[in-house]
XYZ file of C-alpha atoms in Angstrom:
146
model
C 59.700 -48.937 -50.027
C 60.935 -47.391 -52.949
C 63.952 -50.095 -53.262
C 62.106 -53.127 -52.064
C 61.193 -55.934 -53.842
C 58.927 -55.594 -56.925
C 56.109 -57.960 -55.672
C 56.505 -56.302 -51.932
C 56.030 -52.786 -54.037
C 53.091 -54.060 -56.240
C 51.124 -55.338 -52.820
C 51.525 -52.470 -50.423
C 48.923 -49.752 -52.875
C 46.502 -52.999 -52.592
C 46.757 -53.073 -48.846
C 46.590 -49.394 -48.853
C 42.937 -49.953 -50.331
C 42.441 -52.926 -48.322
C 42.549 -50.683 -44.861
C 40.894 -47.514 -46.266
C 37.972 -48.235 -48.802
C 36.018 -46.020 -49.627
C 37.132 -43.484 -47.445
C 39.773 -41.389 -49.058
C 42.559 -39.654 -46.584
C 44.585 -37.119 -48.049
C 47.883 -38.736 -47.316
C 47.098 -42.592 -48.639
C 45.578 -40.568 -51.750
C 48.986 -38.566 -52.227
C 50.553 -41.764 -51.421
C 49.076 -43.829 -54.620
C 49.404 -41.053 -56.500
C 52.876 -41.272 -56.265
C 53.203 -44.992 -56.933
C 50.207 -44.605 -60.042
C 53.892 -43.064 -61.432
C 55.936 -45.438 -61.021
C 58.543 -47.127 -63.542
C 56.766 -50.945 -62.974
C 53.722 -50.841 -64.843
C 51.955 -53.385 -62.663
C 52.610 -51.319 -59.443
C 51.096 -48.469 -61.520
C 47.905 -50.364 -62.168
C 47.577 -51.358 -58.456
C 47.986 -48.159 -57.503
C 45.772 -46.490 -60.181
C 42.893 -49.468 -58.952
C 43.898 -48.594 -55.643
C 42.704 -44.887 -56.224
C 39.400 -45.981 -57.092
C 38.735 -48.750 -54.354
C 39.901 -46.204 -51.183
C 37.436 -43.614 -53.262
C 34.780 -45.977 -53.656
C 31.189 -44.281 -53.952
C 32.619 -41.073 -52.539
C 32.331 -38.640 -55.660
C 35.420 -36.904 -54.481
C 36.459 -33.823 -56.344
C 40.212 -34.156 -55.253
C 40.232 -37.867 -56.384
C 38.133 -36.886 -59.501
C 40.768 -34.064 -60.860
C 43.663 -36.424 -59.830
C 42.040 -39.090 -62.083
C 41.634 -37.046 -64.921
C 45.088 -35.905 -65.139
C 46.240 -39.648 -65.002
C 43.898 -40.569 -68.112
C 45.876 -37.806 -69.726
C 49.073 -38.811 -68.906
C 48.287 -42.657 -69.713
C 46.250 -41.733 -72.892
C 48.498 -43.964 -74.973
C 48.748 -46.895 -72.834
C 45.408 -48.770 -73.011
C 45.800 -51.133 -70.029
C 46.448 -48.106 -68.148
C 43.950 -46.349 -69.659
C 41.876 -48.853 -68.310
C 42.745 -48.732 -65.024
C 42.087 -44.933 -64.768
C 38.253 -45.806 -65.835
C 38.174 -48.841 -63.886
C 39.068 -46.370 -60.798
C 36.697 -43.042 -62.402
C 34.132 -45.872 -61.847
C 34.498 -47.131 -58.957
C 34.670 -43.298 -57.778
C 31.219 -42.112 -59.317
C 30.202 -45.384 -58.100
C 25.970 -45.343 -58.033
C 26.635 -41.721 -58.312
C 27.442 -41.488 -54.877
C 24.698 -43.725 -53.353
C 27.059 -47.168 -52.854
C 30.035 -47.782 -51.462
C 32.386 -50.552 -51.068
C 32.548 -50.333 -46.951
C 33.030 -53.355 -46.003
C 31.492 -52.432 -42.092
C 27.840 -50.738 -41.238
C 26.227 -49.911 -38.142
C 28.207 -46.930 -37.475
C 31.462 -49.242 -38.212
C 30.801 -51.500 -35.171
C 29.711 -54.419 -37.669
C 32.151 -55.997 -40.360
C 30.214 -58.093 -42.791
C 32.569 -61.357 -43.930
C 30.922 -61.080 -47.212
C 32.094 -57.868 -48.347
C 35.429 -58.092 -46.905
C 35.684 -61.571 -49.044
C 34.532 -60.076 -52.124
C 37.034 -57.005 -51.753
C 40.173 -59.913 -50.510
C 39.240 -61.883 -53.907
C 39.864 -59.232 -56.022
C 42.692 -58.045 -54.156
C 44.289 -60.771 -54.712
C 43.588 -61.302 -57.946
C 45.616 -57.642 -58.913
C 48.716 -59.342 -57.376
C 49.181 -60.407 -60.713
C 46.809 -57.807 -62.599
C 48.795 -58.709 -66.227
C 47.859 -62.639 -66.784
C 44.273 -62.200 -64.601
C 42.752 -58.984 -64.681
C 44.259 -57.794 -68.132
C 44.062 -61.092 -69.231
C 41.513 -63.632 -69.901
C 39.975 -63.222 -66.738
C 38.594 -59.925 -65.997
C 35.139 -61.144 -65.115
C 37.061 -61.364 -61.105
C 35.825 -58.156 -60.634
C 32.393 -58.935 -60.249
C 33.597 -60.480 -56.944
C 32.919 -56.706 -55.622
C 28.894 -56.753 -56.415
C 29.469 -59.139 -53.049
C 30.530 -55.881 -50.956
């Protein structure tokens, strides 16, 4: 993963999210937090979004502290910078009354809306720079839908 291709390496903290929102696992949040690192600033800001969806509504401390330290670290860089409160957020998210889980009924229903509000914005972060940090930032409303 680490010498793949760049678009291969700015997709797979997305599909991280994809398979675990908001429920954060130790090892996919270690995982992102190694990629929110990275040298490619647009695999940074997937990862760094990434944070936030897979901690969605959960008020985790761990998350919390980790997200802290990256708006330290990225103080100078204000798309970053964005990200990280983008993903501080999405982690406080109704102060822990919401969440972005896309299933209900003790997860043996999936609703098709949610899951298409989380896919459109998802795929809009494949190319965060020209859509998300560009003109067209108002795609993230597509996540009221979930």
């Amino acid at each position: 993963l680490r010498y793949g291709e760049p678009t291969l390496r700015r997709a797979v903290p997305l599909a991280l999210a994809l398979i675990s929102v908001s429920n954060p696992r130790l090892n996919i949040l270690d995982t992102l937090s190694k990629f929110s690192h990275d040298a490619d600033p647009e695999v940074s800001y997937n990862s760094i979004f990434a944070m936030g969806m897979v901690g969605s509504g959960t008020n985790n401390a761990r998350l919390a502290a980790m997200l802290r330290q990256l708006a330290q670290y990225h103080a100078k860089d204000p798309n970053n910078l964005f990200m990280v409160r983008l993903a501080q957020g999405l982690t406080h998210l109704g102060k822990g009354t919401l969440t972005l889980c896309p299933y209900h009924s003790d997860r043996q229903l999936m609703s098709q809306v949610a899951v298409a509000g989380l896919l459109t914005v998802l795929v809009s972060f494949l190319d965060v720079r020209n859509i998300i940090l560009g003109k067209s930032h108002y795609v993230l409303y597509g996540l009221v839908a979930a």
